mmCIF file of C-alpha atoms in Angstrom:
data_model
loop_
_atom_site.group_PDB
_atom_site.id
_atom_site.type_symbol
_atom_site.label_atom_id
_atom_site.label_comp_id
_atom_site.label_asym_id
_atom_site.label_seq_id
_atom_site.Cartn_x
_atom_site.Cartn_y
_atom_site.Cartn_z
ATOM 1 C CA UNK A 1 76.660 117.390 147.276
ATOM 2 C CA UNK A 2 76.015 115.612 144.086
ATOM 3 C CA UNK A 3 78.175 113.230 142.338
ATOM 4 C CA UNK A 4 77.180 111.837 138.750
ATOM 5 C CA UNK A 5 78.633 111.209 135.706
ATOM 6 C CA UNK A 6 79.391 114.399 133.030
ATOM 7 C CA UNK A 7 77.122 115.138 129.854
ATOM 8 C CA UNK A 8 77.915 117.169 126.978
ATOM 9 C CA UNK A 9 75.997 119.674 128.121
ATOM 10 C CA UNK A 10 78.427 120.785 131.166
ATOM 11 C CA UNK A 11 80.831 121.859 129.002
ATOM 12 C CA UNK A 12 80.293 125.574 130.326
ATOM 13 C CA UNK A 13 79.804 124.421 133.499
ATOM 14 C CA UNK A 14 83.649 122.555 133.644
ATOM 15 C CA UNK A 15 84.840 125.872 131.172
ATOM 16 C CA UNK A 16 84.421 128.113 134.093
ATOM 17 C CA UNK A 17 85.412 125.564 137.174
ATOM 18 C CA UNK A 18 88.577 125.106 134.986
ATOM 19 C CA UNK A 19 89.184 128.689 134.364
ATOM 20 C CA UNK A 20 89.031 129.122 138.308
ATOM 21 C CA UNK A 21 91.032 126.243 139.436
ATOM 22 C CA UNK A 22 93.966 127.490 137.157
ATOM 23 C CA UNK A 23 94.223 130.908 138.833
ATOM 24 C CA UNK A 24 95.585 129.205 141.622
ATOM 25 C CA UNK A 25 98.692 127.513 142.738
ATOM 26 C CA UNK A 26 98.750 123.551 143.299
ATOM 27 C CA UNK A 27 95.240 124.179 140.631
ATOM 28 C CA UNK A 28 95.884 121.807 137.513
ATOM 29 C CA UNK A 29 98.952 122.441 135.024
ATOM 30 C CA UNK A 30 97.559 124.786 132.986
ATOM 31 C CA UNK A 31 97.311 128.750 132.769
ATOM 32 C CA UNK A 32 94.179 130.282 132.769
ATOM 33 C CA UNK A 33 94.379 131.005 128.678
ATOM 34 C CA UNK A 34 95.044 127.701 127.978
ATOM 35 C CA UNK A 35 91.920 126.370 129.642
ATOM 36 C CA UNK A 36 89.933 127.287 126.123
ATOM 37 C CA UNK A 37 86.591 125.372 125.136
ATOM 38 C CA UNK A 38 88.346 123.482 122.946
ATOM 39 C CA UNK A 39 90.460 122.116 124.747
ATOM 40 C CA UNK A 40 86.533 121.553 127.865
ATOM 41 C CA UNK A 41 85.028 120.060 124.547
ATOM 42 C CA UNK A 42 88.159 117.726 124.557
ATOM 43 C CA UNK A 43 88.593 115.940 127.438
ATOM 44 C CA UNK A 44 84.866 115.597 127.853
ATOM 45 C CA UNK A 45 84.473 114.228 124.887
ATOM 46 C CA UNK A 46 87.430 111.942 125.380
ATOM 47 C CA UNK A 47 85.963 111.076 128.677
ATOM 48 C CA UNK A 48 82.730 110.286 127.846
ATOM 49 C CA UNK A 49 83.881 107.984 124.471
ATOM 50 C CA UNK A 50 86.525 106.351 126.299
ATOM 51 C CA UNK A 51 86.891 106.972 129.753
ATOM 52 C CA UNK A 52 85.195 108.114 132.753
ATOM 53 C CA UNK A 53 84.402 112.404 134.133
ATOM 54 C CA UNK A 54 82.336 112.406 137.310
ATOM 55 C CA UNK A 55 81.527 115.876 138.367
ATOM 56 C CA UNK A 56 80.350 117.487 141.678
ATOM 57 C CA UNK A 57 77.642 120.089 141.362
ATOM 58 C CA UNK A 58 77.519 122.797 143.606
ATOM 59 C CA UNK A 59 74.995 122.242 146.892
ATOM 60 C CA UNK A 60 73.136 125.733 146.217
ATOM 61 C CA UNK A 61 73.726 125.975 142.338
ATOM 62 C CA UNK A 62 73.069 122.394 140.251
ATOM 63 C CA UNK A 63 74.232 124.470 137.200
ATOM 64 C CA UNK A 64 77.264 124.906 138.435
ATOM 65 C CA UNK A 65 80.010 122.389 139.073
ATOM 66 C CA UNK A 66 82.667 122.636 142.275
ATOM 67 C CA UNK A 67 84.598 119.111 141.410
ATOM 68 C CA UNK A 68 85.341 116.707 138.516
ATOM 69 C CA UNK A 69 87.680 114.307 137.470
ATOM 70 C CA UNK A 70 88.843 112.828 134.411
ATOM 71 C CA UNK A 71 90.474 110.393 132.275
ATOM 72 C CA UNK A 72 90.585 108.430 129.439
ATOM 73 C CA UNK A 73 92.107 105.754 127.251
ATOM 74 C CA UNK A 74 95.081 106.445 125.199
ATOM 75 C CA UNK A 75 93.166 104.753 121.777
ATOM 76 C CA UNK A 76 95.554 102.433 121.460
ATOM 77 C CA UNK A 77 95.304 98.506 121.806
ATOM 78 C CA UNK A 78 98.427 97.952 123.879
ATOM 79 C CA UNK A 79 97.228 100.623 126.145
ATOM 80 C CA UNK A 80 93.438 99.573 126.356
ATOM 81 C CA UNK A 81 94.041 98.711 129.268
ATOM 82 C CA UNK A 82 95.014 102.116 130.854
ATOM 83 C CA UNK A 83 93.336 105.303 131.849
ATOM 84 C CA UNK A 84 95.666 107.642 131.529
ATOM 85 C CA UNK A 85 95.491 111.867 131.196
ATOM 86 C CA UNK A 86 93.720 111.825 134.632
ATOM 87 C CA UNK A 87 93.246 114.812 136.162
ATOM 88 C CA UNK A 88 91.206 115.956 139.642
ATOM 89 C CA UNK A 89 89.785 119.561 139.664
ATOM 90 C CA UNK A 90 87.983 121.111 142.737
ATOM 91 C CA UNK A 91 87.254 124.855 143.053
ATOM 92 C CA UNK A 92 89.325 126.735 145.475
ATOM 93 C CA UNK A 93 86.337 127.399 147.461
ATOM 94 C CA UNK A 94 85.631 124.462 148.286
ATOM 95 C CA UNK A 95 89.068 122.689 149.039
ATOM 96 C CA UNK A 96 89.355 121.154 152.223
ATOM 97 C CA UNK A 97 86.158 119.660 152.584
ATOM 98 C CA UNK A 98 87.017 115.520 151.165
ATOM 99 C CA UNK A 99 85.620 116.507 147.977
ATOM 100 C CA UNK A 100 88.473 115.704 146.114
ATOM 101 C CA UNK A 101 88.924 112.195 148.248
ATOM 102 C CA UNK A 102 84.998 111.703 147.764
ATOM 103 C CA UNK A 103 85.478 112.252 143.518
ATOM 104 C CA UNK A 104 88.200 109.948 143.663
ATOM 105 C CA UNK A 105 86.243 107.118 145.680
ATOM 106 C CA UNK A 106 83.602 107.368 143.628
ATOM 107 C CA UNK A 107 85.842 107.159 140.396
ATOM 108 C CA UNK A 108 87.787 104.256 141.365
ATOM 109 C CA UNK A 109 84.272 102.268 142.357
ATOM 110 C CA UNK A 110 82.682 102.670 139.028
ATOM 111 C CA UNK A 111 85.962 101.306 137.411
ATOM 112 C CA UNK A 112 85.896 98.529 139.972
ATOM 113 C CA UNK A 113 82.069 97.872 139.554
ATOM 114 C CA UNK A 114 81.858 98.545 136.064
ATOM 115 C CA UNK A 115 84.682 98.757 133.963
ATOM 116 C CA UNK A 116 86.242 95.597 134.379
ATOM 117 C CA UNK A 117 88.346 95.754 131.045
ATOM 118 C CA UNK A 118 90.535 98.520 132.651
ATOM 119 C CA UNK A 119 93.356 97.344 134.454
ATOM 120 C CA UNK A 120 94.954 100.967 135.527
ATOM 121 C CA UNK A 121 94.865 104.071 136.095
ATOM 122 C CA UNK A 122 97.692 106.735 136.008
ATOM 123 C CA UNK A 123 98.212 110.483 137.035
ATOM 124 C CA UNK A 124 101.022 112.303 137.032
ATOM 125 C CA UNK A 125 101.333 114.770 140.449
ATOM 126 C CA UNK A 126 103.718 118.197 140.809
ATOM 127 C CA UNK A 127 106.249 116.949 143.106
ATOM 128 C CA UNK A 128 105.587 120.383 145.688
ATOM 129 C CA UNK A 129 102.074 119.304 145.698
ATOM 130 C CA UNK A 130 102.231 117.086 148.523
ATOM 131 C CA UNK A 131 98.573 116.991 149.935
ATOM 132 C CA UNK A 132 97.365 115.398 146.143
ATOM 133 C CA UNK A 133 100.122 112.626 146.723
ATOM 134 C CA UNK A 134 99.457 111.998 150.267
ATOM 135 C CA UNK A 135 95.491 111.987 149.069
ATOM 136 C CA UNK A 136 96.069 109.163 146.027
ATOM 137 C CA UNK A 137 98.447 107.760 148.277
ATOM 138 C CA UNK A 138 95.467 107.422 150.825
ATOM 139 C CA UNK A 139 93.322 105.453 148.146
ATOM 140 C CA UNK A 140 95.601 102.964 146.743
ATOM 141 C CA UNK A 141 98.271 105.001 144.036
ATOM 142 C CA UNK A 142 101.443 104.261 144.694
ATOM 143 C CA UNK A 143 104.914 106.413 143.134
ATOM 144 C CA UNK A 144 106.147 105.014 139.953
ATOM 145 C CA UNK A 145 109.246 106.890 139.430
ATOM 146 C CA UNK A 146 109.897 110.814 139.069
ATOM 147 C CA UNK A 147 109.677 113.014 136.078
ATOM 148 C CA UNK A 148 113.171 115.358 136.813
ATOM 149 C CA UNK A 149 113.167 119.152 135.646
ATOM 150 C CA UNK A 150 109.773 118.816 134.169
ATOM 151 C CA UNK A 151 107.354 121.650 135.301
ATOM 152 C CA UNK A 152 108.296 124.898 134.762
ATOM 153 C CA UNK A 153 106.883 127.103 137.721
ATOM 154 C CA UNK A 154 106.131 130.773 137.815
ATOM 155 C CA UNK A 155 108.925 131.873 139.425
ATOM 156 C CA UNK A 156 111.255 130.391 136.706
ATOM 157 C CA UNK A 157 112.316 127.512 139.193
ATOM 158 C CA UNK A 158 111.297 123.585 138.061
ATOM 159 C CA UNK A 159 110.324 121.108 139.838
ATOM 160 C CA UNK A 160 109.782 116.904 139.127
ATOM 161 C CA UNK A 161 106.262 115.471 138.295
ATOM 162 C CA UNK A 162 105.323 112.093 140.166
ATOM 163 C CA UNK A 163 103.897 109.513 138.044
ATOM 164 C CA UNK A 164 101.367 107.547 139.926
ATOM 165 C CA UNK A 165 99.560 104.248 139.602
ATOM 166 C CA UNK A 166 96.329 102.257 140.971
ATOM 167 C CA UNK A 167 95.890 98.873 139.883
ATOM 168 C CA UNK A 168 92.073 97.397 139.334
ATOM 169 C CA UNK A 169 91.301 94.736 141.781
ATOM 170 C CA UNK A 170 88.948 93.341 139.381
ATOM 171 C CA UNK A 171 91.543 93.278 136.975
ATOM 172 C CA UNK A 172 93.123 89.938 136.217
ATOM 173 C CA UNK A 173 96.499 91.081 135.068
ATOM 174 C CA UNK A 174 97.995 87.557 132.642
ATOM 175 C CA UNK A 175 101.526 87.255 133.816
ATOM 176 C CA UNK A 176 103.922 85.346 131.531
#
């Protein structure tokens, strides 16, 4: 497998790993119309501009992708310190096989190793979705509250979202 930061030019690739991921449960929190190439074109080129997208390309097919994950600054000074809107996308065939834990190591490194200006990074997980917190648990996030009532789910039931947080160890947080 092959890990490396996103280009404009997978935009197609990430339209259709998005479009599969959100035809299934526990996927990302969005329906399969509202994963649109505007909205690809967005987040990479938040990513790219001011934040971080690795991707995983598949072993067999380098033009297509089986992984990313994203996130970005908020473009705000009292938040530049934050990467926020994170999400973690693997394709349904190919769950279960530590490529979501590999994506995530390998995100949290670069910020380590190289971007020593951000201090955080934040996610937000469905609270039903228990093997995504156990897996950021795993790596250093840790529960920062609960989001009541917040996601609607097919079946008309809600449930909470789970804000999460990992603090930077290269990040020397000035305490009052």
């Amino acid at each position: 497998m092959h890990y490396r930061t996103a280009t404009e030019e997978d935009a197609p690739r990430l339209l259709r790993l998005y479009k599969a991921v959100s035809r299934v449960r526990d996927g990302i929190a969005r329906l399969e119309h509202e994963v649109t190439e505007e909205y690809i074109h967005k987040i990479l080129h938040n990513s790219i501009t001011r934040g971080l997208m690795v991707v995983a390309e598949h072993p067999d097919n380098p033009d297509e992708l089986v992984a990313d994950m994203h996130g970005y600054t908020m473009g705000l000074e009292i938040f530049k310190h934050l990467i926020t809107d994170v999400t973690v996308c693997v394709h349904p065939d190919f769950q279960g096989r530590k490529i979501g834990r590999t994506i995530l190591t390998i995100f949290l490194d670069e910020i380590v190793r190289n971007r020593p200006e951000i201090g955080k990074v934040e996610l937000i997980a469905r609270e039903g979705n228990l093997r995504a917190i156990h897996l950021y648990q795993s790596v250093g996030f840790r529960i920062e509250g609960r989001l009541e009532m917040r996601i609607r789910m097919a079946d008309g039931t809600y449930e909470a979202d789970i804000p999460m947080g990992w603090q930077n160890p290269s990040f020397e947080f000035d305490m009052p």
